[in-house]
PDB file of C-alpha atoms in Angstrom:
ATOM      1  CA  UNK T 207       3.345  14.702   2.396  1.00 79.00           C
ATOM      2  CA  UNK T 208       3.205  11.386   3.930  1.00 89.00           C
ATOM      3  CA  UNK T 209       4.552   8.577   2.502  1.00 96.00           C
ATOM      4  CA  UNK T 210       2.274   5.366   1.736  1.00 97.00           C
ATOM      5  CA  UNK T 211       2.697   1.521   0.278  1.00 98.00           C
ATOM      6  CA  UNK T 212       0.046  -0.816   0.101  1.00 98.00           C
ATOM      7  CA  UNK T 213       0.901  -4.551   0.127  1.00 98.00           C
ATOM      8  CA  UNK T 214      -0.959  -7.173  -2.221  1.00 98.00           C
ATOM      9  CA  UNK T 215      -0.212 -10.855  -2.503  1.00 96.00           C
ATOM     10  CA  UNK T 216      -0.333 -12.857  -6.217  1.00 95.00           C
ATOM     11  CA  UNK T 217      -1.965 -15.672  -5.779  1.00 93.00           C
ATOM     12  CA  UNK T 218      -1.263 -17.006  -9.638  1.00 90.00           C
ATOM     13  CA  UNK T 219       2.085 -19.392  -9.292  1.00 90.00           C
ATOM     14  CA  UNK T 220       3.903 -16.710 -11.856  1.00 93.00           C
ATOM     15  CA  UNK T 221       7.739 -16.377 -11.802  1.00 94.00           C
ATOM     16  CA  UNK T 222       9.079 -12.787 -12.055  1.00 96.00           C
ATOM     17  CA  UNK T 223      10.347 -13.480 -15.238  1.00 96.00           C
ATOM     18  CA  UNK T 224       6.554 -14.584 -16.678  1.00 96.00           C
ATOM     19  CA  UNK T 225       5.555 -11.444 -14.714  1.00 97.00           C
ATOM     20  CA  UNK T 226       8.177  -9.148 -16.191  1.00 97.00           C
ATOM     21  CA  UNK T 227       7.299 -10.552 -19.789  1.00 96.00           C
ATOM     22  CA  UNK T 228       3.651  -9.901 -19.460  1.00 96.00           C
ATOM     23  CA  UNK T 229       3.391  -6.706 -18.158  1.00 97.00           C
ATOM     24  CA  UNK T 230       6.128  -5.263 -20.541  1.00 96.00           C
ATOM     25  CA  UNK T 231       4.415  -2.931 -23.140  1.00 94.00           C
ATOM     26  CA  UNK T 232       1.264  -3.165 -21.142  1.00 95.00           C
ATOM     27  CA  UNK T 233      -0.867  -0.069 -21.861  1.00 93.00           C
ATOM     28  CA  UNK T 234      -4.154   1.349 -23.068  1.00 92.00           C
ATOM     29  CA  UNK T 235      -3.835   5.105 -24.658  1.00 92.00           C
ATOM     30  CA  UNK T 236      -5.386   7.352 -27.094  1.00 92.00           C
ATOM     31  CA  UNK T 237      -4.443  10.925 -28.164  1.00 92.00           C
ATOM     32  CA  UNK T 238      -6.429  13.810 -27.279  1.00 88.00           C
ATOM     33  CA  UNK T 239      -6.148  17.442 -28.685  1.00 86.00           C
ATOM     34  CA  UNK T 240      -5.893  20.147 -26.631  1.00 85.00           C
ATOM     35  CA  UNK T 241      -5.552  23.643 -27.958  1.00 84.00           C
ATOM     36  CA  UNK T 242      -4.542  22.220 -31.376  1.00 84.00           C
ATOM     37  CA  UNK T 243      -1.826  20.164 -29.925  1.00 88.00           C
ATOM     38  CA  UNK T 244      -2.331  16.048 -28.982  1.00 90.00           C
ATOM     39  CA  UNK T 245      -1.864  13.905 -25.978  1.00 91.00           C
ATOM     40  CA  UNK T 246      -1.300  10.380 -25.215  1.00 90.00           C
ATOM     41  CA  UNK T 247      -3.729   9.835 -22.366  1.00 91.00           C
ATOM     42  CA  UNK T 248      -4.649   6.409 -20.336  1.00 95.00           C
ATOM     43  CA  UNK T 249      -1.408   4.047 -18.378  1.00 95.00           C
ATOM     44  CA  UNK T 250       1.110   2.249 -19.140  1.00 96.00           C
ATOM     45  CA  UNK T 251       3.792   0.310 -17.574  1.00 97.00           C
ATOM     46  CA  UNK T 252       7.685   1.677 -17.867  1.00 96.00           C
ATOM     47  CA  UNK T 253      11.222   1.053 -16.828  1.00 95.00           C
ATOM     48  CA  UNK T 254      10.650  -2.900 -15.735  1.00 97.00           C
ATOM     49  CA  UNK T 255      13.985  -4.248 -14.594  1.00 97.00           C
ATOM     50  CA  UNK T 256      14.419  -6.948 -12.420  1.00 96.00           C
ATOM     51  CA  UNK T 257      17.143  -6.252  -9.508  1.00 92.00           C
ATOM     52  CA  UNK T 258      17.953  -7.558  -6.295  1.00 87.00           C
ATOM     53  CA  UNK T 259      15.376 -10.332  -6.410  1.00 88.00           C
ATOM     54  CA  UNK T 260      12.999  -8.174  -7.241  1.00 96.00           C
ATOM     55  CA  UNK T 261      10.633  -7.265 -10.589  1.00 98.00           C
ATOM     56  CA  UNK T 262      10.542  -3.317 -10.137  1.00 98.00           C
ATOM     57  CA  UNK T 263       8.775  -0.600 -12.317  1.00 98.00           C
ATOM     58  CA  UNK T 264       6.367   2.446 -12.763  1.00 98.00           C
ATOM     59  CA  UNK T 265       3.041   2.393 -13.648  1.00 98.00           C
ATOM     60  CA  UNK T 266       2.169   5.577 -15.375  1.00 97.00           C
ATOM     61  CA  UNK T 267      -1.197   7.253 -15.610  1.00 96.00           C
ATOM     62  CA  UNK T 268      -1.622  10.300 -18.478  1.00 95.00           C
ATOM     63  CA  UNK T 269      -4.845  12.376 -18.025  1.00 94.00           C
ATOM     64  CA  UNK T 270      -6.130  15.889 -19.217  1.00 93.00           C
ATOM     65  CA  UNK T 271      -7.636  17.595 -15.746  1.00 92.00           C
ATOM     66  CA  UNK T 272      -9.988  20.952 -15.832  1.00 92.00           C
ATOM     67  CA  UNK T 273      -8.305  23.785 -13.488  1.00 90.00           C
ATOM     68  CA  UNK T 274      -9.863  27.124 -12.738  1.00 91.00           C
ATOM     69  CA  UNK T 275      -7.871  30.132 -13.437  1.00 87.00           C
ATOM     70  CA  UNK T 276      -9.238  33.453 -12.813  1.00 90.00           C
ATOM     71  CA  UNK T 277     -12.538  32.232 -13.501  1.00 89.00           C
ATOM     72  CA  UNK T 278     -11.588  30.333 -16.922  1.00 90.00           C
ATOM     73  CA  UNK T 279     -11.188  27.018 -16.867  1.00 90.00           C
ATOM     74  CA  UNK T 280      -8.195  25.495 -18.338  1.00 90.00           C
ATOM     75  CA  UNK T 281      -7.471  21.677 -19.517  1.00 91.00           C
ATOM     76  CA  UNK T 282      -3.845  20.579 -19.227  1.00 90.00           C
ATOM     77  CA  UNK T 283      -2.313  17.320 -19.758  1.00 91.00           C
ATOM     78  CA  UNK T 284      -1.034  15.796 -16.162  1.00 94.00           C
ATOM     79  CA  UNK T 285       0.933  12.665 -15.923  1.00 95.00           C
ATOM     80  CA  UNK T 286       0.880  10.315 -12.275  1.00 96.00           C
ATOM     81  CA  UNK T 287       4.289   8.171 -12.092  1.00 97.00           C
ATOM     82  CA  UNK T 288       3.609   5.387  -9.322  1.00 98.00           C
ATOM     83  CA  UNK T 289       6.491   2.913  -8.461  1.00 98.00           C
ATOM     84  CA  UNK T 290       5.672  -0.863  -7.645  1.00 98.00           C
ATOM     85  CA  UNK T 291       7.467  -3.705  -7.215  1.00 98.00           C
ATOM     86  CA  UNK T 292       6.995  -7.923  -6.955  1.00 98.00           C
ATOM     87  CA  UNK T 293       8.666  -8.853  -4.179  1.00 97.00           C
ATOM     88  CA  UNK T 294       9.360 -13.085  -3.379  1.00 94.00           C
ATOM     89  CA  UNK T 295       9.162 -14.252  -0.160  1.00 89.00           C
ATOM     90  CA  UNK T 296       9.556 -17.742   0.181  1.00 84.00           C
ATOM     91  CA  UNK T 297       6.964 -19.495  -2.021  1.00 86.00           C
ATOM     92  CA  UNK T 298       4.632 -16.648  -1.968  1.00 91.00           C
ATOM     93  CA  UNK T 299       5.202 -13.488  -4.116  1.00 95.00           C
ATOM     94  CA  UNK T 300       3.582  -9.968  -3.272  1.00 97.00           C
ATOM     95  CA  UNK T 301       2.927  -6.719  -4.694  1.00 98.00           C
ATOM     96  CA  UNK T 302       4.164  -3.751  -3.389  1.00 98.00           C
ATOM     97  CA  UNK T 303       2.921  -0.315  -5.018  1.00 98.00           C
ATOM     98  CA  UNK T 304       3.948   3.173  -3.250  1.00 98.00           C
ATOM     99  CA  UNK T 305       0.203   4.924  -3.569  1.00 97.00           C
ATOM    100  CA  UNK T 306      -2.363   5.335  -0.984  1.00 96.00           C
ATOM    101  CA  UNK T 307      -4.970   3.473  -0.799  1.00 95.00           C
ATOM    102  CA  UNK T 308      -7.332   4.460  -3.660  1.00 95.00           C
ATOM    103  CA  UNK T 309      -4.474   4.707  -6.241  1.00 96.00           C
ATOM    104  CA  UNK T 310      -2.612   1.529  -4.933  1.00 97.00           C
ATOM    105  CA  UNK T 311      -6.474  -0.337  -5.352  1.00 97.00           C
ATOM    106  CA  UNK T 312      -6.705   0.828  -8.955  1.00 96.00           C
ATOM    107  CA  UNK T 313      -2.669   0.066 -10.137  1.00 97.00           C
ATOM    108  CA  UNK T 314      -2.847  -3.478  -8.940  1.00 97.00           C
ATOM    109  CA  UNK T 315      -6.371  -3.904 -10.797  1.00 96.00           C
ATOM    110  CA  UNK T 316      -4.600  -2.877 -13.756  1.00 96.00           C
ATOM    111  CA  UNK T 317      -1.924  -4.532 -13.141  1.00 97.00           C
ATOM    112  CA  UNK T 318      -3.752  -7.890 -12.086  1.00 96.00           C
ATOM    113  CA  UNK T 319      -5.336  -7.631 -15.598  1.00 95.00           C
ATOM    114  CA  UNK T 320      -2.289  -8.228 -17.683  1.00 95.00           C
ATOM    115  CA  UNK T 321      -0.873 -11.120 -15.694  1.00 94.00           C
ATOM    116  CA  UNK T 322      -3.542 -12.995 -15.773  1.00 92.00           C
ATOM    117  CA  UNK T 323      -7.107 -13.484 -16.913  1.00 88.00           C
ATOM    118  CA  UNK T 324      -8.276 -15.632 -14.077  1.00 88.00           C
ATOM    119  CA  UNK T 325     -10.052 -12.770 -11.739  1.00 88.00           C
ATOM    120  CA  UNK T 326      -8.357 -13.024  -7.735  1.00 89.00           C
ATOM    121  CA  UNK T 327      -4.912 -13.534  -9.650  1.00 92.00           C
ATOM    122  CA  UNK T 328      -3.854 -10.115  -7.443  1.00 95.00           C
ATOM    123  CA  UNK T 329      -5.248 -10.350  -3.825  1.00 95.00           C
ATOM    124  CA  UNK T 330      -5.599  -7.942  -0.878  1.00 95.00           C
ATOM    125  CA  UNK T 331      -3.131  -8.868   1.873  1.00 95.00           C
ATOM    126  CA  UNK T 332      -3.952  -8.816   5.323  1.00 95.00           C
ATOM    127  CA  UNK T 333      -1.707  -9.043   8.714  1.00 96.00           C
ATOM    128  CA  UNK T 334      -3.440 -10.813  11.628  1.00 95.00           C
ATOM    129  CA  UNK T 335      -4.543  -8.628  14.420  1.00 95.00           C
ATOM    130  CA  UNK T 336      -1.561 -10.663  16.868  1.00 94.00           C
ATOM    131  CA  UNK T 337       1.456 -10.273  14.223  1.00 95.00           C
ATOM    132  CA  UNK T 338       0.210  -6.276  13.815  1.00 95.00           C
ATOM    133  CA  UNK T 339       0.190  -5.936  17.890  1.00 94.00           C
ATOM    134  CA  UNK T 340       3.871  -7.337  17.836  1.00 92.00           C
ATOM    135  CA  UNK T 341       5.126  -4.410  15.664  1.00 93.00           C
ATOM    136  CA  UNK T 342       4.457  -1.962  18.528  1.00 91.00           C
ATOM    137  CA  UNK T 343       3.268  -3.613  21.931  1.00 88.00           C
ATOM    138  CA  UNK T 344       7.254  -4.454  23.429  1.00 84.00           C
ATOM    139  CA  UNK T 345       7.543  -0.499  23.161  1.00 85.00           C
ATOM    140  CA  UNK T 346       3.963   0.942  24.577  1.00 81.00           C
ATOM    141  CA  UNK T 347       6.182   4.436  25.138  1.00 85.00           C
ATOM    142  CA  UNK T 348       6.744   4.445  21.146  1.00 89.00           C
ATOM    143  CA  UNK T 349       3.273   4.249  20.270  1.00 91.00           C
ATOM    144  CA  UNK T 350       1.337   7.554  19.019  1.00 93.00           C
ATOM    145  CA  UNK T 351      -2.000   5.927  17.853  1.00 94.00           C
ATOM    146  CA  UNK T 352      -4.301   2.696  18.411  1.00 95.00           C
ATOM    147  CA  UNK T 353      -7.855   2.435  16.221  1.00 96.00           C
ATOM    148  CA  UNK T 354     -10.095  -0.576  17.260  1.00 96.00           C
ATOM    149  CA  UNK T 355     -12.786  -1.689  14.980  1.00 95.00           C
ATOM    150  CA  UNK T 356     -15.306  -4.361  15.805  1.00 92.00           C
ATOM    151  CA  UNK T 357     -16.067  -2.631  18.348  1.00 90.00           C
ATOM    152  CA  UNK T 358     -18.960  -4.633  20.965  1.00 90.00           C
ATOM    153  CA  UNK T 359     -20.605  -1.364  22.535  1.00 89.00           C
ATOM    154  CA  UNK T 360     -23.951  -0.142  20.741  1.00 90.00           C
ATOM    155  CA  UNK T 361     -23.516   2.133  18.183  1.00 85.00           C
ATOM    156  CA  UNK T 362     -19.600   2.784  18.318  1.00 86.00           C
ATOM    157  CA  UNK T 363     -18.156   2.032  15.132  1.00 88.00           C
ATOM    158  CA  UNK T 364     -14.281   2.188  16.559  1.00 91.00           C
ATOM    159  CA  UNK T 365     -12.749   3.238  19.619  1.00 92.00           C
ATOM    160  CA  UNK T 366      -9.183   5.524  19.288  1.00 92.00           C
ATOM    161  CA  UNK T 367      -6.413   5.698  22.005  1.00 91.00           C
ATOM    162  CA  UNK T 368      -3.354   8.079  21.753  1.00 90.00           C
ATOM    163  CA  UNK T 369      -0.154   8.010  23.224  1.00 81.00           C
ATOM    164  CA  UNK T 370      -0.405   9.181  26.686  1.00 70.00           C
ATOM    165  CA  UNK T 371      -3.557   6.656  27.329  1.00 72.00           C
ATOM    166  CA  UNK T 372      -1.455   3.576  26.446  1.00 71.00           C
ATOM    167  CA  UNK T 373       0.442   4.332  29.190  1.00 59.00           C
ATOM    168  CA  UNK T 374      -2.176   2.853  30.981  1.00 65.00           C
ATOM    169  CA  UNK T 375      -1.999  -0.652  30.165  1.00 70.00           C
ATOM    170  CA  UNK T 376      -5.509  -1.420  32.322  1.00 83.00           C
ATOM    171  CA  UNK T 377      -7.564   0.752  29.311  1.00 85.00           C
ATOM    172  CA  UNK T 378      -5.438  -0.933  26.596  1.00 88.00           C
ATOM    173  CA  UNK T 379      -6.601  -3.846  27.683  1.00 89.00           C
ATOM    174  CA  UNK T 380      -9.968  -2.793  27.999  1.00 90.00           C
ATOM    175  CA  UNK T 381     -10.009  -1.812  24.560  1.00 90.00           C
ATOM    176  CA  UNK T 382      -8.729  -5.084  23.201  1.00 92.00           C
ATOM    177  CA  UNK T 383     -11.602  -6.507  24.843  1.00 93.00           C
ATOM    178  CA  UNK T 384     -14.439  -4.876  23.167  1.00 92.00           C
ATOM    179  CA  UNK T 385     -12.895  -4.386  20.163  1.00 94.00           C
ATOM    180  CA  UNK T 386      -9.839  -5.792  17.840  1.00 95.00           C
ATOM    181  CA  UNK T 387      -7.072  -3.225  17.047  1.00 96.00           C
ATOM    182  CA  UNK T 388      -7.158  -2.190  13.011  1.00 97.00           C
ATOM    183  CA  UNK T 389      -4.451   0.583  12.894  1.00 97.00           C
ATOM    184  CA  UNK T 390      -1.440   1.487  14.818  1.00 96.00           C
ATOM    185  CA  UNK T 391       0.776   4.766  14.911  1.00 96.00           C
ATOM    186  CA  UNK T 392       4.337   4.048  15.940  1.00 95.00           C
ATOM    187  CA  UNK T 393       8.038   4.630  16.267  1.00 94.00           C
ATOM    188  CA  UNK T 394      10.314   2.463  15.192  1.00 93.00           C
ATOM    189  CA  UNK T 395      13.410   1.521  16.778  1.00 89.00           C
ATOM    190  CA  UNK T 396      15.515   3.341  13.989  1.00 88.00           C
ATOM    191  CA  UNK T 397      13.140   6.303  14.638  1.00 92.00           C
ATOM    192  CA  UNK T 398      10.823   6.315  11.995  1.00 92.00           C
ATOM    193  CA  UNK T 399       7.212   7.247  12.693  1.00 96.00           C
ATOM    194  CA  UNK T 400       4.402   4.933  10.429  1.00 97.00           C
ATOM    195  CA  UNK T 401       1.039   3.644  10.593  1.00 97.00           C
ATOM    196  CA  UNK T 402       0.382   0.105   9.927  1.00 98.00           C
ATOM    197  CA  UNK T 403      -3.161  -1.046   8.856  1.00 97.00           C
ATOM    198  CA  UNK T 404      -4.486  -4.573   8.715  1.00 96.00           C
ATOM    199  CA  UNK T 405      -5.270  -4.339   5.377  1.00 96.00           C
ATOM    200  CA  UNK T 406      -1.202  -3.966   4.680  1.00 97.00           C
ATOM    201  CA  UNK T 407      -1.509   0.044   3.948  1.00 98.00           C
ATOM    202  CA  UNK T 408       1.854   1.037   5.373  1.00 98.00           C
ATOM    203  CA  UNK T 409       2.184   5.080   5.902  1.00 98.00           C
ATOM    204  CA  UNK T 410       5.841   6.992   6.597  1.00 98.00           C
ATOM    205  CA  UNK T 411       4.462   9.971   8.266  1.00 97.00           C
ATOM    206  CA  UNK T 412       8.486  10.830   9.168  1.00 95.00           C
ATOM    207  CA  UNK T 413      11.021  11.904   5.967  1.00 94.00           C
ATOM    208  CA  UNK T 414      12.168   8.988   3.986  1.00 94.00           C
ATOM    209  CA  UNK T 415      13.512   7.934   1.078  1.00 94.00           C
ATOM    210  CA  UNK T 416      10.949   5.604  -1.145  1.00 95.00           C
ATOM    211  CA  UNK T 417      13.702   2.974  -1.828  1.00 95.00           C
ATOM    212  CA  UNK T 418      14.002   2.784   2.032  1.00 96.00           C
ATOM    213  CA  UNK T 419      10.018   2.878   2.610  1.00 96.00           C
ATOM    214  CA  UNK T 420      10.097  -0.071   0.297  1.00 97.00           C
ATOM    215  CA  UNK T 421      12.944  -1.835   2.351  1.00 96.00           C
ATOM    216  CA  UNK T 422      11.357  -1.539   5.389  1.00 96.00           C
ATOM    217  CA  UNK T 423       7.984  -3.341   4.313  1.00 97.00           C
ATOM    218  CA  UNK T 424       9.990  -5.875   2.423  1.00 96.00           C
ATOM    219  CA  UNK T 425      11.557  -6.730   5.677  1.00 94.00           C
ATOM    220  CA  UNK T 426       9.161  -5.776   8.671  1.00 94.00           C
ATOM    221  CA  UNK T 427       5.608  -6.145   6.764  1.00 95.00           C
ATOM    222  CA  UNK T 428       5.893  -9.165   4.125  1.00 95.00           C
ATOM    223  CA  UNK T 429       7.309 -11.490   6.463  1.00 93.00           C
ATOM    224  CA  UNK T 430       4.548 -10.919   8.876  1.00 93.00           C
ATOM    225  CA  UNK T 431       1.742 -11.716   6.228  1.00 91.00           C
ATOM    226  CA  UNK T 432       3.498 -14.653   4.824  1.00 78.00           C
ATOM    227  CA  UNK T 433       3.761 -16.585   8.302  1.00 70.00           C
ATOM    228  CA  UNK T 434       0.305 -15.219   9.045  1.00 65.00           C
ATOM    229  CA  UNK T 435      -0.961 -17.089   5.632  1.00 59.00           C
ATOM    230  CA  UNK T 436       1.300 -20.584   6.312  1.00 54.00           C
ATOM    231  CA  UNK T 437      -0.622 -20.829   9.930  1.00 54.00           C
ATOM    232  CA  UNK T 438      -3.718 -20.455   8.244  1.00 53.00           C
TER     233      UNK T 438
END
């Protein structure tokens, strides 16, 4: 199963030692009995260390899900570890959690919640449409996937080339024109296939480890964003 990150920036001037200190114990749970034994169900935040510049930790969800079996259905407590970490970069300070989109949406609400009060504390981040093209475009053979959005054609929401067409640089460019490029498909120089969206969801479709799919957006991704947001 693929891998996936999403990026968020803090906007709230918060060290990662007032981070660290306000998330720790942060939780909301209740018990629930099930088949004469209890739960703890809701989240909470565990195993916060700061290392290597960074605030890291997991941000655990407990729930009690409904299955079918053999026509009976069946509650069972089920517990969702996801790992996230605060990552500085410069002046600015971003949060990294390993979930797709959905699940990375809802952690950093959560988490956005006990670091501060003040709502837009926790922010989408975004990569320019330029800084995303410069990930892929100086290796066109690399490239698996293009998705352009905006599209300017009547009702065509988003126009899709794959690898073979972007060999043919006169369509690429035909495509940038009506439309701006959203997502991106690509091999890396160390060989890794991911896809990069705009809104900083970063997918590993090849085998890798997480601490690795965290090192690579800490170094390829971040830096991107952060000189997109000091040209702004």
């Amino acid at each position: 199963m693929p891998l996936a990150i999403k990026v968020f920036e803090v906007v709230e001037p918060l060290s990662l030692e007032e981070l660290a200190l306000r998330l720790r114990g942060y939780g909301v749970l209740e018990v629930e009995e099930v088949e004469g034994r209890e739960y703890e169900i809701g989240f909470r935040v565990e195993d916060l260390e700061i290392r290597e510049g960074e605030l890291r930790g997991v941000f655990e969800e407990s729930f009690i899900a409904s299955l079918s079996y053999r026509g009976e259905e069946v509650k069972v407590p089920v517990s969702v570890q996801t790992d996230f970490r605060f990552v500085e970069r410069g002046d600015r300070t971003f949060l990294a959690v390993a979930a797709k989109k959905a699940r990375a949406n809802r952690v950093a609400s959560r988490i956005a919640a006990a670091v501060s009060a003040r709502k837009g504390a926790v922010i989408e981040a975004y990569l320019r449409e330029e800084d995303l093209r410069r990930l892929y475009e100086e290796r066109p053979g690399a490239v698996k996937v293009v998705v352009f959005t905006d599209v300017r054609l009547p009702d065509v929401d988003k126009l899709t080339l794959y690898g073979g067409q972007l060999a043919e640089s006169g369509l690429y460019n035909e495509y940038l024109r009506l439309g701006r490029v959203w997502y991106a498909v690509f091999e890396t120089e160390g060989g890794l296939v991911v896809g990069v969206a705009r809104n900083c969801v970063i997918t590993f479709f090849s085998r890798i480890d997480p601490e690795e799919a965290f090192e690579f957006v800490k170094e390829k991704i971040m830096p991107l964003i952060a000189a997109a947001a000091s040209r702004s």
